Short mmCIF file of C-alpha atoms in Angstrom, two decimals:
data_model
loop_
_atom_site.label_atom_id
_atom_site.label_comp_id
_atom_site.label_asym_id
_atom_site.label_seq_id
_atom_site.Cartn_x
_atom_site.Cartn_y
_atom_site.Cartn_z
CA MET A 1 -23.89 0.56 111.18
CA LYS A 2 -26.55 -2.09 110.64
CA THR A 3 -30.57 -1.54 111.40
CA ARG A 4 -32.33 -4.57 112.53
CA ARG A 5 -35.63 -4.97 110.59
CA LEU A 6 -38.20 -6.04 113.12
CA PHE A 7 -40.94 -6.04 110.20
CA TYR A 8 -39.34 -9.16 109.09
CA GLU A 9 -39.60 -10.91 112.30
CA ASP A 10 -43.33 -9.74 112.79
CA VAL A 11 -45.18 -8.07 109.81
CA TYR A 12 -48.11 -6.79 112.34
CA ILE A 13 -45.47 -5.22 114.71
CA GLN A 14 -46.74 -1.57 115.42
CA GLU A 15 -44.84 -0.40 118.28
CA PHE A 16 -41.05 -0.61 119.07
CA GLU A 17 -38.44 0.96 120.96
CA ALA A 18 -34.79 1.65 119.70
CA ILE A 19 -31.67 3.71 119.75
CA VAL A 20 -30.91 6.58 117.50
CA LEU A 21 -27.65 5.57 115.98
CA SER A 22 -27.48 8.90 113.66
CA CYS A 23 -29.00 11.92 112.65
CA GLU A 24 -28.50 14.41 110.04
CA GLU A 25 -30.28 16.96 108.18
CA LYS A 26 -30.05 16.85 104.32
CA ASP A 27 -31.94 18.66 101.82
CA GLY A 28 -34.33 20.26 104.59
CA LYS A 29 -35.11 17.07 106.00
CA ASP A 30 -33.60 15.08 108.97
CA HIS A 31 -32.45 11.44 108.15
CA VAL A 32 -32.65 9.38 111.37
CA ILE A 33 -30.94 5.75 111.59
CA LEU A 34 -31.88 3.50 114.25
CA ASN A 35 -30.31 0.23 115.69
CA ALA A 36 -34.00 -1.36 114.73
CA THR A 37 -37.04 -0.59 113.19
CA ALA A 38 -40.44 -1.68 112.36
CA PHE A 39 -41.17 1.02 109.63
CA TYR A 40 -40.88 -0.98 106.13
CA PRO A 41 -38.68 0.99 103.52
CA GLU A 42 -40.16 1.94 100.11
CA GLY A 43 -39.15 -1.06 97.72
CA GLY A 44 -40.45 -3.74 95.61
CA GLY A 45 -43.45 -1.93 94.39
CA GLN A 46 -44.30 -1.19 98.06
CA PRO A 47 -44.62 2.07 99.47
CA ALA A 48 -42.80 3.01 102.79
CA ASP A 49 -44.70 2.96 106.16
CA ASN A 50 -45.40 5.87 107.77
CA GLY A 51 -46.05 6.70 111.56
CA THR A 52 -44.07 8.31 114.44
CA ILE A 53 -40.77 8.58 116.07
CA ASN A 54 -41.24 10.15 119.82
CA GLY A 55 -44.53 11.78 118.18
CA ILE A 56 -42.39 13.08 115.28
CA LYS A 57 -43.99 12.25 112.02
CA VAL A 58 -42.15 9.87 109.68
CA PHE A 59 -42.88 10.68 105.98
CA ASP A 60 -40.45 8.40 104.26
CA VAL A 61 -38.26 5.47 104.58
CA HIS A 62 -35.54 4.27 102.36
CA GLU A 63 -33.03 1.59 102.46
CA ASP A 64 -29.32 2.60 102.32
CA GLY A 65 -27.23 -0.43 102.28
CA ASP A 66 -27.51 -2.17 105.68
CA ASP A 67 -29.32 0.79 107.07
CA ILE A 68 -32.56 2.06 106.90
CA VAL A 69 -33.12 5.80 106.89
CA HIS A 70 -36.27 7.31 108.45
CA TYR A 71 -37.19 11.12 107.18
CA ILE A 72 -38.80 13.09 109.75
CA SER A 73 -39.31 16.77 110.22
CA GLU A 74 -37.33 17.25 113.47
CA PRO A 75 -33.87 16.17 114.73
CA VAL A 76 -33.66 13.54 117.47
CA GLU A 77 -30.34 13.35 119.55
CA GLU A 78 -28.02 10.56 118.66
CA GLY A 79 -27.70 8.16 121.45
CA THR A 80 -31.61 8.50 122.36
CA GLU A 81 -34.00 6.03 123.16
CA ILE A 82 -37.08 6.28 120.86
CA LYS A 83 -40.40 5.06 120.89
CA GLY A 84 -41.56 4.12 117.22
CA ILE A 85 -45.42 3.69 116.00
CA VAL A 86 -46.39 2.49 112.56
CA ASP A 87 -49.41 3.50 110.99
CA MET A 88 -50.79 0.12 110.86
CA GLU A 89 -54.00 1.01 109.04
CA ARG A 90 -52.18 2.32 106.31
CA ARG A 91 -49.35 -0.69 106.49
CA VAL A 92 -52.46 -3.28 106.24
CA ARG A 93 -53.91 -1.18 103.32
CA LEU A 94 -50.71 -1.19 101.55
CA MET A 95 -50.10 -4.88 102.09
CA GLN A 96 -53.50 -6.05 100.79
CA GLN A 97 -53.04 -3.68 97.53
CA HIS A 98 -49.63 -5.58 97.16
CA SER A 99 -50.95 -9.10 97.48
CA GLY A 100 -53.57 -8.15 94.98
CA GLU A 101 -51.21 -6.94 92.56
CA HIS A 102 -49.64 -10.05 92.59
CA ILE A 103 -52.63 -11.97 92.06
CA VAL A 104 -53.80 -10.19 89.08
CA SER A 105 -50.30 -10.26 87.61
CA GLY A 106 -50.32 -13.91 88.03
CA ILE A 107 -53.77 -14.31 86.47
CA ILE A 108 -52.74 -12.08 83.54
#
């Protein structure tokens, strides 16, 4: 599998549609892999995006090789077309903080 990273194509993308490639329950959390995502995963010093998949809260996002795993509180069926919505207020705030950290590091 390979998740298309829509956030690299448009950092301000808020809504998207995708297909559920897999959904597995692990450690009491549902791990969902989509064929495409606008949710930025945790990494490089920046926390993951939050939002919803079909109205279900996305509370964490991580890279796993070529895939991006979305951690949600209830399962979605494989093959389902979903609508994802990114919490843009949080994303913009995190982007600004991350950029500020680079500026301060550069000055120091």
